[in-house]
Tab-separated table of C-alpha atoms in Angstrom:
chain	number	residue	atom	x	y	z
A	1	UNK	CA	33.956	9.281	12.424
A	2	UNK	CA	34.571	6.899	9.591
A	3	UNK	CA	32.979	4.352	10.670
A	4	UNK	CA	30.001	6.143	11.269
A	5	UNK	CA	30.113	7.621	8.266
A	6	UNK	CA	29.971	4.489	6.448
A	7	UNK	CA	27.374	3.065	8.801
A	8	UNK	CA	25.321	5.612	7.650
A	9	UNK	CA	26.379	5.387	3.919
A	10	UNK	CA	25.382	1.304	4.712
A	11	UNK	CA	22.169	2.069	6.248
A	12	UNK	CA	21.096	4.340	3.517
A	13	UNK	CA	22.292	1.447	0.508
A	14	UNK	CA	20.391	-1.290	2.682
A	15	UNK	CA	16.693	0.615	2.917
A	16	UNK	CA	17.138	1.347	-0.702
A	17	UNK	CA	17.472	-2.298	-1.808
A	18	UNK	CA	14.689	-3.068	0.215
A	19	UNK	CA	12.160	-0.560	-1.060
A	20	UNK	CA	13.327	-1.097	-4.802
A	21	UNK	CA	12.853	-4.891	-5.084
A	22	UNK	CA	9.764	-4.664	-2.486
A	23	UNK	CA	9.464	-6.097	1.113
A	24	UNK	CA	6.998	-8.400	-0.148
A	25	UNK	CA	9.145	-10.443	-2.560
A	26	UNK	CA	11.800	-10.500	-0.402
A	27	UNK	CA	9.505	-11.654	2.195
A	28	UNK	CA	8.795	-14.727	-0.588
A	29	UNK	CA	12.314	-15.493	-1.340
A	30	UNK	CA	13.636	-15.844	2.218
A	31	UNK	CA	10.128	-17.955	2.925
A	32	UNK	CA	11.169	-20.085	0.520
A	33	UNK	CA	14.717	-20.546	0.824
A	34	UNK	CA	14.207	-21.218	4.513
A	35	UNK	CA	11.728	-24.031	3.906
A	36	UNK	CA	14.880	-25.957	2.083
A	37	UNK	CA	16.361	-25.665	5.355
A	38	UNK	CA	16.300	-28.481	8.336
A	39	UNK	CA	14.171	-26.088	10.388
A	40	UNK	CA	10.314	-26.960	11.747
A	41	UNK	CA	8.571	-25.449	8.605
A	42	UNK	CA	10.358	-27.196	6.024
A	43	UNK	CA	8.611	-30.289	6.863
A	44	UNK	CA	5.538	-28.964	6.587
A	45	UNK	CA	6.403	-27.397	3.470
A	46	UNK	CA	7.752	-30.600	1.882
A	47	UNK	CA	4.444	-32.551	2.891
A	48	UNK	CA	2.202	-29.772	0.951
A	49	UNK	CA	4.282	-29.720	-2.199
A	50	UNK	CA	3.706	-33.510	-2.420
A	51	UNK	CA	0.554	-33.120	-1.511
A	52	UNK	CA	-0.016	-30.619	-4.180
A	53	UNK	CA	1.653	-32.733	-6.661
A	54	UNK	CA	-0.734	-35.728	-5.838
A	55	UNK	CA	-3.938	-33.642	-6.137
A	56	UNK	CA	-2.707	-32.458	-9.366
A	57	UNK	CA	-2.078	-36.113	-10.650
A	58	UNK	CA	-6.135	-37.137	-8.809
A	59	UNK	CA	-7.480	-34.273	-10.500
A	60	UNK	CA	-6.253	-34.586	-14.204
A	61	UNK	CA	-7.147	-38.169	-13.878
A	62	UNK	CA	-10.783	-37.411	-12.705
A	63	UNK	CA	-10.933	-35.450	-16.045
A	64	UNK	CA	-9.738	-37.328	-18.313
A	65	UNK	CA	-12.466	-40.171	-16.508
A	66	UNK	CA	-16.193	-40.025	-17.195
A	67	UNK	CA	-18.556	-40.375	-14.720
A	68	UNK	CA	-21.277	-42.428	-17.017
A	69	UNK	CA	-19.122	-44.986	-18.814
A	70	UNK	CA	-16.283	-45.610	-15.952
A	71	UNK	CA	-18.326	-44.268	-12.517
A	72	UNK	CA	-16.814	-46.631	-10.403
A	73	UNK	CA	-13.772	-45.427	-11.506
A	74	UNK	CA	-14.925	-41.935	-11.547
A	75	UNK	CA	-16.579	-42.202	-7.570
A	76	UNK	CA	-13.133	-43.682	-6.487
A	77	UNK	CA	-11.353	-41.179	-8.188
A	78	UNK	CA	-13.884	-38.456	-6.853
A	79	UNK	CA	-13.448	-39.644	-3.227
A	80	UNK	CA	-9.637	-39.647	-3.162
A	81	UNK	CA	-9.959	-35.821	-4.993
A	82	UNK	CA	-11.698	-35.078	-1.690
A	83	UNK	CA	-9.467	-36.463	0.393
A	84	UNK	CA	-6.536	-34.528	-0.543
A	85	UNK	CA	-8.421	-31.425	-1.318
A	86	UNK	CA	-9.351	-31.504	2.491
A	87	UNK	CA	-5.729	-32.288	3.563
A	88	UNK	CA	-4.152	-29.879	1.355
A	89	UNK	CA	-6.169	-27.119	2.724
A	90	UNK	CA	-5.334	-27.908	5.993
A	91	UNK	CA	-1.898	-27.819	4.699
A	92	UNK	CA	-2.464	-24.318	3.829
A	93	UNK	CA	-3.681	-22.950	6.492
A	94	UNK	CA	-0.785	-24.107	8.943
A	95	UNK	CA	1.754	-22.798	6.579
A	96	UNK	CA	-0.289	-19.644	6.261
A	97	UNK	CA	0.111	-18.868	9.781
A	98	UNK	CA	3.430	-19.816	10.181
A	99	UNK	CA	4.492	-17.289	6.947
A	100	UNK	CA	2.541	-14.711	8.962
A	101	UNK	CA	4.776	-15.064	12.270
A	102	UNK	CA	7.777	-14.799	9.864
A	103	UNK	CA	6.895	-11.844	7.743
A	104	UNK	CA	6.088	-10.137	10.766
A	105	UNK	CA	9.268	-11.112	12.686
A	106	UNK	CA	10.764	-9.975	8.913
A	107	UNK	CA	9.661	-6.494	9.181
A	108	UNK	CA	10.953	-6.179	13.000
A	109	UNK	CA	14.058	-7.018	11.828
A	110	UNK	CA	13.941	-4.896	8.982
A	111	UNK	CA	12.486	-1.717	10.975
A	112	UNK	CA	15.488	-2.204	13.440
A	113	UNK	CA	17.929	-2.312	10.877
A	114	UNK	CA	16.624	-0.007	8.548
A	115	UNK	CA	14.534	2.848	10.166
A	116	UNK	CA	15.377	2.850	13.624
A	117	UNK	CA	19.000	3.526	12.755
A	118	UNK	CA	17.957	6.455	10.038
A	119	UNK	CA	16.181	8.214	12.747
A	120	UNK	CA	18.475	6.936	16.419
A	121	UNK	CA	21.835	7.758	14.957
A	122	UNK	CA	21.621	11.631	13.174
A	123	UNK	CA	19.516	12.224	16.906
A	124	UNK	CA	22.331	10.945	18.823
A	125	UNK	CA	25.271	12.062	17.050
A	126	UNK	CA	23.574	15.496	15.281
A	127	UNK	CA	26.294	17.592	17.566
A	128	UNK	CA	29.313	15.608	16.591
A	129	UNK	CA	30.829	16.729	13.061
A	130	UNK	CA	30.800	14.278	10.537
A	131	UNK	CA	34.086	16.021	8.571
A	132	UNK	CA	35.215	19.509	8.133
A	133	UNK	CA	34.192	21.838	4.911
A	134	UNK	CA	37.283	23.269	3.711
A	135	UNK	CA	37.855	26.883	5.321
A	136	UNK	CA	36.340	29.698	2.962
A	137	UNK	CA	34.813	27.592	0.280
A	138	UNK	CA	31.357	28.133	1.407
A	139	UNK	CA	29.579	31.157	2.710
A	140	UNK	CA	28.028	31.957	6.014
A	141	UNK	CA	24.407	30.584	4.926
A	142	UNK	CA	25.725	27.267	3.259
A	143	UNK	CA	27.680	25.906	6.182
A	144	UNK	CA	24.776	26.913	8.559
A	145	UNK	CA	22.357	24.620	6.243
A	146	UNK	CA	25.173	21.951	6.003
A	147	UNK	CA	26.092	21.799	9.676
A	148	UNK	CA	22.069	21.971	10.983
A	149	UNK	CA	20.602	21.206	13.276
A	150	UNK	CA	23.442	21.252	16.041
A	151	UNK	CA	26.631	20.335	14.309
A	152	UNK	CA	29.825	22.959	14.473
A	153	UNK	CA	29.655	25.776	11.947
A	154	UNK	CA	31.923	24.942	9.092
A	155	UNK	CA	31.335	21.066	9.478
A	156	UNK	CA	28.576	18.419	7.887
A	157	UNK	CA	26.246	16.971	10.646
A	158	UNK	CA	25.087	13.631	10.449
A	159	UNK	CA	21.706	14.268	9.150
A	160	UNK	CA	23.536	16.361	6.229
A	161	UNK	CA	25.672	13.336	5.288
A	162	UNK	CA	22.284	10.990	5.667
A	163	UNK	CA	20.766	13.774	2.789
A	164	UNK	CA	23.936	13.741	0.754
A	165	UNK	CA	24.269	9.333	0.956
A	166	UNK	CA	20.076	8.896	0.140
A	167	UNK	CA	20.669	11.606	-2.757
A	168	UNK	CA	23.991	9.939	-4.220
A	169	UNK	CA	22.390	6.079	-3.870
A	170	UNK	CA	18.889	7.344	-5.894
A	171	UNK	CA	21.106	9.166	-8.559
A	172	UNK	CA	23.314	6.027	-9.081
A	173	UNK	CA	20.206	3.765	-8.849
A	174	UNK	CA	18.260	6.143	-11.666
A	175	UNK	CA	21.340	6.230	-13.482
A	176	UNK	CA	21.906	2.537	-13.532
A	177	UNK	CA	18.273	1.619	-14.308
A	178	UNK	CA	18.380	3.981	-17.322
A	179	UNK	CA	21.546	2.344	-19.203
A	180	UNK	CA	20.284	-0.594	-18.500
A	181	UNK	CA	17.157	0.215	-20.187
A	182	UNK	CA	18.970	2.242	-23.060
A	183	UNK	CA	21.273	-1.461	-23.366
A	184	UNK	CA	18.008	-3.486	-23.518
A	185	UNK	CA	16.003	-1.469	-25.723
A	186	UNK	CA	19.120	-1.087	-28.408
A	187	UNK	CA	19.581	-4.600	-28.391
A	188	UNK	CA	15.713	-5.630	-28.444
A	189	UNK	CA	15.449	-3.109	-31.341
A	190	UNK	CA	18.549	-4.814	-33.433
A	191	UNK	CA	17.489	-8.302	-32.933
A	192	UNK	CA	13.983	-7.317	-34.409
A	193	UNK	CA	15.722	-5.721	-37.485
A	194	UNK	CA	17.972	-8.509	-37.733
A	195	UNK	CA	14.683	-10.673	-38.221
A	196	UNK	CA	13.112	-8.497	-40.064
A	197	UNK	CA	15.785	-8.448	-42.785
A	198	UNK	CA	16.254	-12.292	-43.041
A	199	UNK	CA	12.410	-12.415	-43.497
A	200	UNK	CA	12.920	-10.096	-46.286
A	201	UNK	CA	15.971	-12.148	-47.375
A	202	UNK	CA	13.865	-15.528	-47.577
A	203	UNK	CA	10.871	-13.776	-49.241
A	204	UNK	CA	13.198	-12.584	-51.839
A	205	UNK	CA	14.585	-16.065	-52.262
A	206	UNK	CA	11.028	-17.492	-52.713
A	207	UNK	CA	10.114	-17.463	-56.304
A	208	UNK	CA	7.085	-15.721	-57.253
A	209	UNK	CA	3.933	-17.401	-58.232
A	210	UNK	CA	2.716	-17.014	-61.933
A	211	UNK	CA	-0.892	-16.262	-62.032
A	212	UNK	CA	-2.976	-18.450	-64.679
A	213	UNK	CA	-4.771	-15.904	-67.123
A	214	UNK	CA	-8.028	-17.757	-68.239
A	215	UNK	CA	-7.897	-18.183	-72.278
A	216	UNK	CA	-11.389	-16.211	-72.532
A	217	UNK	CA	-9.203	-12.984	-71.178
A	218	UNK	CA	-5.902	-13.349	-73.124
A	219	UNK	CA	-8.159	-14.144	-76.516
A	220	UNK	CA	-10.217	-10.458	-75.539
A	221	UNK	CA	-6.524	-8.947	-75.046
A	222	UNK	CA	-5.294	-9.867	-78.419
A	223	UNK	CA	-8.622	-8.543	-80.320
């Protein structure tokens, strides 16, 4: 029962990565990791970045043309504008279809390695007992909960341990998140004091200014 145990630990660890960074960005980083790849998209992909980069180079040029003093220029710089506006579109829109085959053959994937397994696996093995509670340690009601729904009294079914593994993983996680924050925000917070006393340093440094007293006022303060 080790292994299972673990599989289930796994399983648990894996669907919390996934919902804390977001299907969607992962979605974006494989996407475009695989498009550096020899495969049939990449291609594709390569021809729309340089066709992107091209429009970009038309378009700034167009701008920086006018249309009264330089319109030939301007009309031939209009048409080629065109030209690759139309073909980068068309760019798009394959590429857009082919990222919509792959996320969707993304979240298969993910659904049969994330939920299908939290649901098959404490169905199929919610009899077996994942380890024994130590005899005595626990009263009558406690093992009941911890060996439900069909597990042997006195033991932790699988759906237990599935509790016990998503309950440990978001404890760590929160845990985690809030020294990193604590780390962050100390460190953010002596940097800006830092700053703020070398501006108060320099100012210091800087000699003052005298101010010019007009001869009219310093004659009415000595009457």
């Amino acid at each position: 029962m080790s292994t299972l145990l673990f599989v289930i630990f796994a399983i648990e660890l894996l669907a919390h990565v996934i919902n804390a960074i977001g299907a969607a960005q992962i979605n974006s980083l494989l996407w475009t990791l695989i498009n550096y790849l020899p495969v049939s998209t990449s291609k594709a992909a390569a021809e729309q970045r340089k066709l992107q980069a091209e429009y970009l180079r038309v378009r700034q040029e167009l701008n920086a043309t006018s249309s009264q003093d330089e319109f030939a220029k301007w009309a031939k710089l209009r048409r080629q504008h065109d030209k690759l506006l139309d073909k980068l579109d068309a760019a798009k829109k394959g590429l857009e279809a082919s990222r919509s085959k792959f996320d969707n053959y993304l979240t298969a994937v993910r659904l049969l390695l994330t939920k299908a397994p939290q649901y098959f696996l404490p169905f199929w093995y919610g009899k077996e007992a994942m380890f024994w509670l130590p005899y005595g340690w626990f009263p009558y009601y406690a093992e009941w909960i911890i060996s439900f729904p069909r597990a042997p009294l006195g033991s932790v079914s699988a759906p237990s341990w599935q509790l016990a593994c998503s309950g440990f993983i978001a404890l760590v996680s929160e845990l985690v998140v809030f020294v990193w924050t604590a780390l962050f925000s100390r460190k953010a917070a002596a940097e800006g004091s830092s700053t703020t006393r070398e501006k108060g340093q320099q100012q210091a440094k800087t000699p003052k200014k005298k101010v010019a007293v007009p001869a009219e006022q310093s004659e009415k303060k000595e009457l």
